[in-house]
Short mmCIF file of C-alpha atoms and ligand atoms in Angstrom, two decimals:
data_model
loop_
_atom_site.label_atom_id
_atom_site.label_comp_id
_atom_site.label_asym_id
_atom_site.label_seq_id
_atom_site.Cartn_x
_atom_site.Cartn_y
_atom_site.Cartn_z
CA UNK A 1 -2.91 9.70 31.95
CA UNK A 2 0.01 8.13 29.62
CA UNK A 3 3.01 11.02 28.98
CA UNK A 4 2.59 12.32 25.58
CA UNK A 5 5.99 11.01 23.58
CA UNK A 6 8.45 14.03 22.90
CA UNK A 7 8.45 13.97 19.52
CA UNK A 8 4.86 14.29 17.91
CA UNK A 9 4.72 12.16 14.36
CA UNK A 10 2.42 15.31 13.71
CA UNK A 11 5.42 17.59 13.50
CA UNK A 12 7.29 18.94 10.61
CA UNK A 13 10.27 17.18 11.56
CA UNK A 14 9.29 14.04 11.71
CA UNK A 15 6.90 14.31 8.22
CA UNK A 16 10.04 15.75 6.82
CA UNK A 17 12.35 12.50 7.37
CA UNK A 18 10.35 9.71 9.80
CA UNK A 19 13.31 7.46 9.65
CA UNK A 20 15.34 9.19 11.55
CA UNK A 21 12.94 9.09 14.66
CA UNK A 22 12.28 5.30 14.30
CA UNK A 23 15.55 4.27 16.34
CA UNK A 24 14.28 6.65 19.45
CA UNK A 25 11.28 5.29 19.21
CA UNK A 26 11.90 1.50 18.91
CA UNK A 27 14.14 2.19 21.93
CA UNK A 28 13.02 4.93 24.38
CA UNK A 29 9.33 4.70 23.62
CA UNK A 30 8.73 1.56 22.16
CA UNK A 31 4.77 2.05 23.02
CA UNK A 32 3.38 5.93 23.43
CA UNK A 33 0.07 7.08 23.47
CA UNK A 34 -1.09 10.59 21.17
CA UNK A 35 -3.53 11.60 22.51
CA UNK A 36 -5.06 13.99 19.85
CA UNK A 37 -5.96 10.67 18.03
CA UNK A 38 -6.21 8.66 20.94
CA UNK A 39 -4.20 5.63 19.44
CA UNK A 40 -0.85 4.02 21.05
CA UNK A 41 1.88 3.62 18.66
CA UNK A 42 4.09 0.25 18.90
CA UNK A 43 7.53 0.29 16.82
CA UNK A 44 9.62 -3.02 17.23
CA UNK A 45 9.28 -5.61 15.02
CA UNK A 46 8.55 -8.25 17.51
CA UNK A 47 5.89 -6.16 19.04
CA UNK A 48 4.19 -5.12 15.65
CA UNK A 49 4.83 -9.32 14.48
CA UNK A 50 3.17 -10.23 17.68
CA UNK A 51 0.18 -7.40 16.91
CA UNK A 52 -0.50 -8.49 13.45
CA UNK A 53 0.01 -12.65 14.31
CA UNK A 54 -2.92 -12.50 16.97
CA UNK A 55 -5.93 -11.50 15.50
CA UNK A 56 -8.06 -12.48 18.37
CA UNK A 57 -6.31 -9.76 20.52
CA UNK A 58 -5.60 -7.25 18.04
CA UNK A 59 -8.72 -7.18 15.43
CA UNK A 60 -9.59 -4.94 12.84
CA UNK A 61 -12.78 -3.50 14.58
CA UNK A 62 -11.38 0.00 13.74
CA UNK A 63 -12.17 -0.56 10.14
CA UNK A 64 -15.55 0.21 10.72
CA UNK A 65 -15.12 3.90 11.71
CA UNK A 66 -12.18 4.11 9.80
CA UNK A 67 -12.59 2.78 6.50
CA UNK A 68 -16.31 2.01 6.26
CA UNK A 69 -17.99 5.45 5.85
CA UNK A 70 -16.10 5.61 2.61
CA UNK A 71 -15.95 2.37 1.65
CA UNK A 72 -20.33 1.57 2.04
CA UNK A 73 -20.10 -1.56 3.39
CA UNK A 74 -17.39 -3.82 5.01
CA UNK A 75 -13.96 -4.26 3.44
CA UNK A 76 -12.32 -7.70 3.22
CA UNK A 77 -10.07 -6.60 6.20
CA UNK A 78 -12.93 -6.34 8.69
CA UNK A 79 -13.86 -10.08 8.12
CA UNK A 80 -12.78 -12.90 10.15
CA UNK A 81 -13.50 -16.84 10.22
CA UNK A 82 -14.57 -18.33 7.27
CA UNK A 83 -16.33 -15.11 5.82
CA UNK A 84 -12.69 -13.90 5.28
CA UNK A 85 -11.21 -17.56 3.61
CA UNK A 86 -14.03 -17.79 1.37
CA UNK A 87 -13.99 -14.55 0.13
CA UNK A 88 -10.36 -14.01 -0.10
CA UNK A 89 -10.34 -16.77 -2.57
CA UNK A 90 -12.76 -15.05 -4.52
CA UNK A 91 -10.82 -11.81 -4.98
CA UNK A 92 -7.52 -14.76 -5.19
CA UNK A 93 -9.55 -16.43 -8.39
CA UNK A 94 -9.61 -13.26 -10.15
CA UNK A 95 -5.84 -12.89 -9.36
CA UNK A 96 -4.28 -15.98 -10.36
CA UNK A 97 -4.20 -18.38 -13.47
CA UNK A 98 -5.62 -17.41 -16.88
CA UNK A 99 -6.97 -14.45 -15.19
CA UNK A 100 -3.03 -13.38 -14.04
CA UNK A 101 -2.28 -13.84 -17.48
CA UNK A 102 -4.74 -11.49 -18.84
CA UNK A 103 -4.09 -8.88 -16.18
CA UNK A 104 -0.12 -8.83 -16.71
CA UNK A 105 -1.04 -8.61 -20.69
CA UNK A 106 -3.32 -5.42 -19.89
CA UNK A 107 -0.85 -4.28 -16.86
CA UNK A 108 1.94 -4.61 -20.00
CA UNK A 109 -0.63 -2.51 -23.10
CA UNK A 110 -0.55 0.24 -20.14
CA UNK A 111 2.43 0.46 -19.28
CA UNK A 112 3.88 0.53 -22.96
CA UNK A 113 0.86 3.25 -24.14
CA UNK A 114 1.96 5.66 -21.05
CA UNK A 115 5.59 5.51 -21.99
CA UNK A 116 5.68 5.87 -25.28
CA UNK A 117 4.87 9.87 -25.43
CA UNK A 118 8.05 10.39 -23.35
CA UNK A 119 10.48 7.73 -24.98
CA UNK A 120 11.83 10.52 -27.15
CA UNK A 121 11.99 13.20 -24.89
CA UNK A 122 14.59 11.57 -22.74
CA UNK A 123 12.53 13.05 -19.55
CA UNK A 124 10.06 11.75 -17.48
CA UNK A 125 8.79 12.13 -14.11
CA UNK A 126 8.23 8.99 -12.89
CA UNK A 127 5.62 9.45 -9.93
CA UNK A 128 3.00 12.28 -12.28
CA UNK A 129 3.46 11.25 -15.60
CA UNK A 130 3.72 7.53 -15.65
CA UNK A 131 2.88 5.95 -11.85
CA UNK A 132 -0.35 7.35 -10.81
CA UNK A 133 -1.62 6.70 -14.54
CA UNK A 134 -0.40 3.42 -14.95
CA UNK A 135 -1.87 2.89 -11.50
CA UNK A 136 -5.46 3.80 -12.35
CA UNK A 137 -5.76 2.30 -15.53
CA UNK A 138 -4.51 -1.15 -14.48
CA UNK A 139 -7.12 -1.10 -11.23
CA UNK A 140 -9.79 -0.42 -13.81
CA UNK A 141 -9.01 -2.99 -16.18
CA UNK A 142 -8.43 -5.47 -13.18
CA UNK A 143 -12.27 -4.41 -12.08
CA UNK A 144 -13.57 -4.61 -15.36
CA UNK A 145 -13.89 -0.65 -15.67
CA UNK A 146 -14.23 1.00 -19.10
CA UNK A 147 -10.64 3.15 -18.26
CA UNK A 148 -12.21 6.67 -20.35
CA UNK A 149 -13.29 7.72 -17.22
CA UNK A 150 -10.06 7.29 -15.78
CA UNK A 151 -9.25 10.98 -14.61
CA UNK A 152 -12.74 11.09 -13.20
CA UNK A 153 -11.67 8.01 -10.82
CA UNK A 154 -8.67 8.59 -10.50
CA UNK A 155 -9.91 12.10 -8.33
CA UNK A 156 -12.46 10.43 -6.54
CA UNK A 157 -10.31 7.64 -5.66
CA UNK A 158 -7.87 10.48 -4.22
CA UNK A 159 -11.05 11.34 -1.47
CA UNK A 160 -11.36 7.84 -0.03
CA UNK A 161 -7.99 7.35 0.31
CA UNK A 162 -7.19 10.48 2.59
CA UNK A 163 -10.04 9.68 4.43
CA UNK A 164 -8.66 6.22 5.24
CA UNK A 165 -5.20 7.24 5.65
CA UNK A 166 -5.64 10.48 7.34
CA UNK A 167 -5.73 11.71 10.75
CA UNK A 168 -7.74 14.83 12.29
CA UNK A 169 -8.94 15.93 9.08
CA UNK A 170 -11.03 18.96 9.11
CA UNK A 171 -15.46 18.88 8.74
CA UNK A 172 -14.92 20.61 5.33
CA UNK A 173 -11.90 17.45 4.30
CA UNK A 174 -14.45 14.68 5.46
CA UNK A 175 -17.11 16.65 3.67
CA UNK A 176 -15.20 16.36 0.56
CA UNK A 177 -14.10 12.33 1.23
CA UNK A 178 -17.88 11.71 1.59
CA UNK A 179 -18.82 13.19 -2.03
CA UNK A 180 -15.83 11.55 -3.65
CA UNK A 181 -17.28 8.15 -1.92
CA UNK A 182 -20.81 8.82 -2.94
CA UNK A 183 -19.95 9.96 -6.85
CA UNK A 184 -18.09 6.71 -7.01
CA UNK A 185 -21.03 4.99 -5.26
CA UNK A 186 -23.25 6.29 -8.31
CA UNK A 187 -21.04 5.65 -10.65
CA UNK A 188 -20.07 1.85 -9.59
CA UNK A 189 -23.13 0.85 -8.51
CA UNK A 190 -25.19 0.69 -11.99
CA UNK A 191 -22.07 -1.40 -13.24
CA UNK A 192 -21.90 -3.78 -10.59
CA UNK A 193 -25.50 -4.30 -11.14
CA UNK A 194 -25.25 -4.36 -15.01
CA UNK A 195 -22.69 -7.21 -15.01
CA UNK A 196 -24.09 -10.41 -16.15
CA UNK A 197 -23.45 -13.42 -13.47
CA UNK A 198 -20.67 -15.22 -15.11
CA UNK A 199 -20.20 -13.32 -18.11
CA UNK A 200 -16.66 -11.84 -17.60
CA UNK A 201 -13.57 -12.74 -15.87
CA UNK A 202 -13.16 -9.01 -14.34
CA UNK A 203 -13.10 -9.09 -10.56
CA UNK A 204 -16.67 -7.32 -10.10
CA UNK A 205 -17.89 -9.91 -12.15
CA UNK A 206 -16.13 -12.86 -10.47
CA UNK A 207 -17.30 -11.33 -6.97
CA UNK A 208 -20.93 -11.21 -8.50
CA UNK A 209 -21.09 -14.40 -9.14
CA UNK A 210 -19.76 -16.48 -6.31
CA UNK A 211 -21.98 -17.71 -3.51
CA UNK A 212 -20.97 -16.97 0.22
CA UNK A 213 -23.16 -20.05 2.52
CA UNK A 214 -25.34 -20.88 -0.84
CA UNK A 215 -25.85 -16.36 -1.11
CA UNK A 216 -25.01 -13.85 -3.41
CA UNK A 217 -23.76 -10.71 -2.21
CA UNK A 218 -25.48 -7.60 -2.66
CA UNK A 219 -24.71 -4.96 -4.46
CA UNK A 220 -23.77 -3.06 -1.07
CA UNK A 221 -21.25 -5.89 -0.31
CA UNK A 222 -19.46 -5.94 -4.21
CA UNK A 223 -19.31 -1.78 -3.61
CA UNK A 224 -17.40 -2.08 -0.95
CA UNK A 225 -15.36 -5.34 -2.19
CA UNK A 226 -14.54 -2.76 -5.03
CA UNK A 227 -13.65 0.25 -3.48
CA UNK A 228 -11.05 -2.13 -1.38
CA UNK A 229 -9.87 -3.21 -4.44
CA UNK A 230 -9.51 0.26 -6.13
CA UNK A 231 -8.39 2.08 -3.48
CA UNK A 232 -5.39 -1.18 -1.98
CA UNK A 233 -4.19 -1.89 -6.10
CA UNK A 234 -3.85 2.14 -6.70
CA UNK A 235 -2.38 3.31 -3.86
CA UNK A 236 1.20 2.12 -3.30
CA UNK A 237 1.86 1.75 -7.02
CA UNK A 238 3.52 4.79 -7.88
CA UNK A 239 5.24 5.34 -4.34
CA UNK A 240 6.86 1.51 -4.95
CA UNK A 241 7.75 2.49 -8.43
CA UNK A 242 9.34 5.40 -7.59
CA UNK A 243 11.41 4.32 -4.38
CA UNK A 244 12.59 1.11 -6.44
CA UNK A 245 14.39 3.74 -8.89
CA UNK A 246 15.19 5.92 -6.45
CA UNK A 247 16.99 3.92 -4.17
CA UNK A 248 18.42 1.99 -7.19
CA UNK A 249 20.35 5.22 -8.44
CA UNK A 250 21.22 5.78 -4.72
CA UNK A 251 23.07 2.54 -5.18
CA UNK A 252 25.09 2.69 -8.41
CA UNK A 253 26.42 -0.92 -7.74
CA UNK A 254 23.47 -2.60 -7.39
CA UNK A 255 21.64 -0.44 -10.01
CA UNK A 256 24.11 -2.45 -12.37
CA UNK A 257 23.69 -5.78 -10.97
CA UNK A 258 20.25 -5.41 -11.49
CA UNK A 259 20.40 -4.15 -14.99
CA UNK A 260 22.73 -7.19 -15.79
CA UNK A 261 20.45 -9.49 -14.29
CA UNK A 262 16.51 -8.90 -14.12
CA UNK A 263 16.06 -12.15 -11.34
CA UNK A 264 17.77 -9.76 -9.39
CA UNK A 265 14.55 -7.44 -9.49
CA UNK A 266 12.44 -8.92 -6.68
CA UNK A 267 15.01 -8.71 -4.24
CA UNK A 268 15.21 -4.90 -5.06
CA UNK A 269 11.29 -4.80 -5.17
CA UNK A 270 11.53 -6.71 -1.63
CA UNK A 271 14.10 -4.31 -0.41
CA UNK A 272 12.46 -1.72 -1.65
CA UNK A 273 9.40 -2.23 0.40
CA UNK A 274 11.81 -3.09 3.23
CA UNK A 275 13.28 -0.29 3.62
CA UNK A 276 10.65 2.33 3.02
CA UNK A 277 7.27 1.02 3.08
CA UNK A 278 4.86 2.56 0.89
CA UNK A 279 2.05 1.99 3.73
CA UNK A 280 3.74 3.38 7.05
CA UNK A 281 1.08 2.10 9.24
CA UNK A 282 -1.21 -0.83 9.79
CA UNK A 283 -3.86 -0.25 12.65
CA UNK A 284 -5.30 -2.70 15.41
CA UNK A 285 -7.98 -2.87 17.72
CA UNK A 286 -7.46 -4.65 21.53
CA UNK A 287 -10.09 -6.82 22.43
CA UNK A 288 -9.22 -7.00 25.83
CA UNK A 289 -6.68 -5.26 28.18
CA UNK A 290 -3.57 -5.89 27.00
CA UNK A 291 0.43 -4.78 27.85
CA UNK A 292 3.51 -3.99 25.41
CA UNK A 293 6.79 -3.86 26.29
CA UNK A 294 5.14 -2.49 30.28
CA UNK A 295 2.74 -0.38 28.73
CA UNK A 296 -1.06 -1.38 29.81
CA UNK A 297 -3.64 -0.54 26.63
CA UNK A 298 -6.89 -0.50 27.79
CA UNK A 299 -9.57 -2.76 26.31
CA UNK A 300 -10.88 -0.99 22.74
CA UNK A 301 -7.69 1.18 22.58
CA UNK A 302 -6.65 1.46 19.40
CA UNK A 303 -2.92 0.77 17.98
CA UNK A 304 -1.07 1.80 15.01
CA UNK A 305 2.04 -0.17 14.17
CA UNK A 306 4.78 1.55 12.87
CA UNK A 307 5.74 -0.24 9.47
CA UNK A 308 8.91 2.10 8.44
CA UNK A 309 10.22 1.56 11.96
CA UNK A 310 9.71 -2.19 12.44
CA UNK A 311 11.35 -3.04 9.38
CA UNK A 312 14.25 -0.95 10.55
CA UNK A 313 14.50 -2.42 13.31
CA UNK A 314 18.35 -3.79 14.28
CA UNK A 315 16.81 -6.69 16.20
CA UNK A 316 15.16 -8.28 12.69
CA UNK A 317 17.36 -7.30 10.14
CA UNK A 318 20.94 -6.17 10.25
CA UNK A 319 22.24 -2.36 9.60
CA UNK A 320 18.76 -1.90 9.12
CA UNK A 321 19.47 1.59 7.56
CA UNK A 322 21.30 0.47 4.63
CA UNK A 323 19.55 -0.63 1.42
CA UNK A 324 20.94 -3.74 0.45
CA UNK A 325 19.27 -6.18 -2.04
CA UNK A 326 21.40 -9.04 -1.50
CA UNK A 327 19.65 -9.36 2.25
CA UNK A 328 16.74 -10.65 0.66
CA UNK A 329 17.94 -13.48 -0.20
CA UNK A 330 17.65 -14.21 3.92
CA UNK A 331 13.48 -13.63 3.26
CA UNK A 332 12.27 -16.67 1.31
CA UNK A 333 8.93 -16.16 1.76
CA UNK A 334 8.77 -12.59 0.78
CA UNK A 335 5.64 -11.76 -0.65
CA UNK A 336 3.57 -13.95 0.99
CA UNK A 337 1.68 -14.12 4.37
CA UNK A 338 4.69 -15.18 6.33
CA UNK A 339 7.57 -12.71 5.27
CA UNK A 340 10.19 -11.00 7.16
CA UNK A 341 9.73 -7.54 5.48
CA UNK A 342 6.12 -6.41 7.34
CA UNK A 343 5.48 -4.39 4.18
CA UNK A 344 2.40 -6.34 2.97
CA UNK A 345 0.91 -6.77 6.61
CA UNK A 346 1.71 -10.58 8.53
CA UNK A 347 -0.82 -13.54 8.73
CA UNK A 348 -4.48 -13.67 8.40
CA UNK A 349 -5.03 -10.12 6.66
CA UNK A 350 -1.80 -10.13 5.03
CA UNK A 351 -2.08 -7.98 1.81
CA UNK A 352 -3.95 -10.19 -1.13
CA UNK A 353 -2.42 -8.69 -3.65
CA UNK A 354 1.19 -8.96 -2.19
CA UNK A 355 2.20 -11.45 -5.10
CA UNK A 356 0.58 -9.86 -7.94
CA UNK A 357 2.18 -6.78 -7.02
CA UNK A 358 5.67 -7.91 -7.40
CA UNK A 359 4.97 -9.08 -10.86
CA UNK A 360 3.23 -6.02 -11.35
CA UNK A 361 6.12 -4.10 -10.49
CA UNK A 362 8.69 -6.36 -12.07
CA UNK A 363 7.05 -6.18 -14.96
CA UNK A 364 7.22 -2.36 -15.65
CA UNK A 365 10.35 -2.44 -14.25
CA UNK A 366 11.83 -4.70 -17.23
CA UNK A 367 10.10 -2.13 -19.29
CA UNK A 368 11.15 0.77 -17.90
CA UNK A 369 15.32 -0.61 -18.17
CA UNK A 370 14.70 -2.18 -21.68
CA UNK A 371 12.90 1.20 -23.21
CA UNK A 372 15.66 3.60 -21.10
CA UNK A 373 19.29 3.56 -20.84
CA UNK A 374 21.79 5.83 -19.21
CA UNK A 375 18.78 6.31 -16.45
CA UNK A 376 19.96 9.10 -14.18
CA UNK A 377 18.36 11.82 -11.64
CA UNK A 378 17.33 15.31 -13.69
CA UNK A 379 19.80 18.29 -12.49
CA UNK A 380 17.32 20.29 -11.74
CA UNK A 381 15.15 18.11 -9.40
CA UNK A 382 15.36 17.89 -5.31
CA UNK A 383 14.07 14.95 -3.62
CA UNK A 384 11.17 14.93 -1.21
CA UNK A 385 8.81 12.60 -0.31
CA UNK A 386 5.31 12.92 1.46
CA UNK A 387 2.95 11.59 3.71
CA UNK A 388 2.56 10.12 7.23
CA UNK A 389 -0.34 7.39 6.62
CA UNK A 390 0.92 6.09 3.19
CA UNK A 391 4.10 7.62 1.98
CA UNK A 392 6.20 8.23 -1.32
CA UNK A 393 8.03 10.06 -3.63
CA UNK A 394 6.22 13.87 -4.37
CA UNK A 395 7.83 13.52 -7.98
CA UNK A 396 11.13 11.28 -10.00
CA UNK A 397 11.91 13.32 -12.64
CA UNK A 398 14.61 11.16 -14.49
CA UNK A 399 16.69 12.17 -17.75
CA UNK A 400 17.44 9.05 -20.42
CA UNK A 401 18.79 8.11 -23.87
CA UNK A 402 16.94 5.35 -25.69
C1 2IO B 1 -9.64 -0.05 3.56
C2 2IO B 1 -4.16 1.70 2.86
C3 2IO B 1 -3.59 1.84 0.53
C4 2IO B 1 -6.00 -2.54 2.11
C5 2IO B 1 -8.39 -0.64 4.15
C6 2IO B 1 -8.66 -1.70 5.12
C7 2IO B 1 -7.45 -0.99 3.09
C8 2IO B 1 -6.42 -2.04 3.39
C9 2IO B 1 -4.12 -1.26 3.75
C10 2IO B 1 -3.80 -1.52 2.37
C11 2IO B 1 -3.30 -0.32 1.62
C12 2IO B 1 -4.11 0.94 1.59
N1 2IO B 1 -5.37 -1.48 4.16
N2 2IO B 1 -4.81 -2.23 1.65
O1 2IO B 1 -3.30 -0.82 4.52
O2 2IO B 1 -6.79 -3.20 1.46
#
C-alpha cells in the first residue's frame, strides 16, 4: 500500500491556509495517495497540464458517481467526441452574440438593483450581501428563470453543490443533497417542459430546441444541462468577486493602477484566479495504468489535481506567491481553452463559461469602482476564507464614500 502523505488536506491546518502546503507538496510529494477517499493527488503544473491535455488517459468517468446523482442525468463534462462539440456549442449560442448582449444588460439591472440599498450606507459586505445574490439572480435570468423564487434556489442550489464538491460527507449530508436535487428536479422540470421550442433566447430554451444526430433531448438530458449550468455560473461568482477586491486592497499600487485604468481589470481578474483559484480541484479518471512523477496509479484510480498549487508552481510562473497583475500580460490566451493560469480547467473540458465570466466580472467590477470611492477593509472585520473543494472569502465587509 502507497504511504499516506504527512500532511492530510483534511486537517485544520491545511483548510486554514492550503497555500502554504502547496510548495511541500509540489516538491516532496508531488503524487500521494489518501486513502480515506481513495484518490491520488498530483500538484505540479506540468503534471496537472499533462492530466487535463489527455483526455483519453485521464477521463471524466468519475462524474458519474460524483456529480450525476445530483445532477439526474449526465453533465456536459462527462461527454466526449462529438456529443461534447455539438453540445458545447449549444450552451456557446446562448453565450455569445445578441444573446451576450442581453445577458451583460440583465447581469448590469442586477448588479445596479443589489447595490443600490447599500450605496448610502458606506458598508457592504461584499461576499453576503451583494455576491451570492448577484450570483443567483444572473444564473436565473441566463436560464430563463422567473428570479422571485430566487432564495428558494439559491438554498437548493447550496445542496448540489456540497455534494459535488465535498468529500466523506455524512448519510444524513447526502440525504439532504438528494432532496435539494429532487425539489429542484420538481421545480425545473415543468419549466423545461413548458418552454415553447424556439420561443425564447434563454439557455433552457435554446437547449430545447437544438437537435443532437437529427434528436431532441429529453427533458432528463436539459435537467441535467441546467443544473450544470446553475450550479458552474453560481458557484465561483462571489469567491472571484471577493478575492479580486481583496487582493486588490492587499496591493495598494496596483489597486490604483487599476482604478486609473479599467483595461487593466482582466489582468487583475486573470491574476486573481491565478493566484487563488476559486475551484481548488479538478478530478480525473485513469483509463489505464498509468505513472506520475514514479508513482504507478492503478487503472480506474481516481486523481484530483491540485489547482491552487499548480498555479503556484515556480516552474510555470515566477515568484509564484506574489500577486502581480502585470504577469498577465505573459498569458495571452487567458480565458480560453489554452491558458497558462489552470483556473478554468485546460483543453477539451475547459470551463465554457471562462469568457463570459471575465466580462461578467469586469463588468461589476466597473460598477462597483464607479458607485464607491475611498474603498477600504472595515476595522472591525478579520479575514478568513473557506473551503477545500471550491474555496473563497467567508465574508468582505468593505467601508466607502460615494
Ligand atoms: C458538475 C465545481 C463549481 C463545472 C461538474 C462537472 C461541474 C463542472 C467544475 C466547474 C465548477 C463547479 N466542474 N464547473 O469544476 O461545470
Amino acid at each position: 500500500m502507497l504511504q499516506q502523505s504527512k500532511i492530510s488536506i483534511f486537517s485544520e491546518a491545511y483548510s486554514k491556509d492550503p497555500y502554504k502546503f502547496f510548495s511541500y507538496f509540489r516538491t516532496q510529494e508531488p503524487v500521494f495517495y489518501e486513502e480515506s477517499i481513495d484518490c491520488y493527488f498530483v500538484s505540479n503544473y506540468e503534471d496537472v497540464k499533462y492530466v487535463l491535455e489527455n483526455e483519453e488517459i485521464f477521463t471524466t468517468k468519475m462524474l458519474a458517481k460524483r456529480a450525476q446523482p445530483v445532477m439526474r442525468d449526465r453533465v456536459l463534462a462527462q461527454m466526449t467526441g462529438k456529443e461534447h462539440k455539438e453540445k458545447k456549442k449549444m450552451i456557446m449560442k446562448g453565450l455569445t452574440g445578441e444573446n451576450l448582449k442581453r445577458l451583460l444588460s440583465l447581469f448590469k439591472q442586477n448588479a445596479i438593483e443589489v447595490l443600490n440599498p447599500y450605496l448610502n450606507r458606506g458598508k457592504i459586505d461584499l461576499v453576503n450581501d451583494f455576491g451570492k445574490i448577484f450570483a443567483v439572480q444572473s444564473t436565473m435570468d441566463m436560464l430563463g428563470l422567473d428570479k422571485k423564487d430566487q432564495e428558494q434556489i439559491a438554498e437548493w442550489h447550496k445542496g448540489i453543490a456540497k455534494f459535488i464538491t465535498s468529500f466523506n460527507l455524512s448519510d444524513e449530508e447526502i440525504e439532504y443533497c438528494f432532496w435539494c436535487s429532487e425539489q429542484l428536479e420538481k421545480y425545473l422540470l415543468p419549466i423545461i417542459e413548458s418552454k415553447k421550442d424556439s420561443s425564447g433566447n434563454d439557455l433552457i430554451s435554446i437547449l430545447k430546441s437544438s437537435e443532437f444526430n437529427g434528436i431532441k433531448m429529453t427533458s432528463q438530458e436539459l435537467l441535467a444541462l441546467t443544473l450544470n449550468i446553475l450550479l458552474a455560473a453560481t458557484e465561483p461568482v462571489d469567491k472571484t468577486l471577493a478575492l479580486l477586491f481583496y487582493n486588490l486592497l492587499q496591493n495598494p499600487k496596483q489597486f490604483e493602477d487599476v482604478k486609473n485604468n479599467c483595461k487593466l481589470l482582466k489582468n487583475a481578474i486573470n491574476e486573481t484566479l491565478r493566484f487563488k483559484p476559486p475551484v481548488q480541484f479538478i478530478p480525473r479518471q485513469v483509463s489505464r495504468e498509468v505513472t506520475i512523477k514514479g508513482v504507478l496509479i492503478p487503472k480506474n484510480a481516481v486523481i484530483i489535481n491540485m489547482i491552487g498549487a499548480a498555479n503556484r508552481d515556480p516552474k510555470a510562473f515566477s515568484n509564484p506567491d506574489k500577486f502581480d497583475i502585470y504577469r498577465s500580460f505573459e498569458d495571452n490566451k487567458a480565458f480560453t481553452s489554452h491558458s497558462q493560469n489552470l483556473a478554468f480547467g485546460y483543453g477539451t473540458h475547459t470551463c465554457v463559461g471562462a469568457s463570459l465570466a471575465l466580462m461578467q466580472l469586469e463588468l461589476v467590477a466597473n460598477i462597483i469602482l464607479n458607485s464607491f470611492k475611498n474603498i477600504e477593509l472595515d476595522e472591525s472585520f478579520s479575514y478568513e476564507e473557506k473551503g477545500l473543494y471550491t474555496r473563497g472569502p467567508v465574508s468582505l465587509v468593505l467601508k466607502f464614500t460615494t
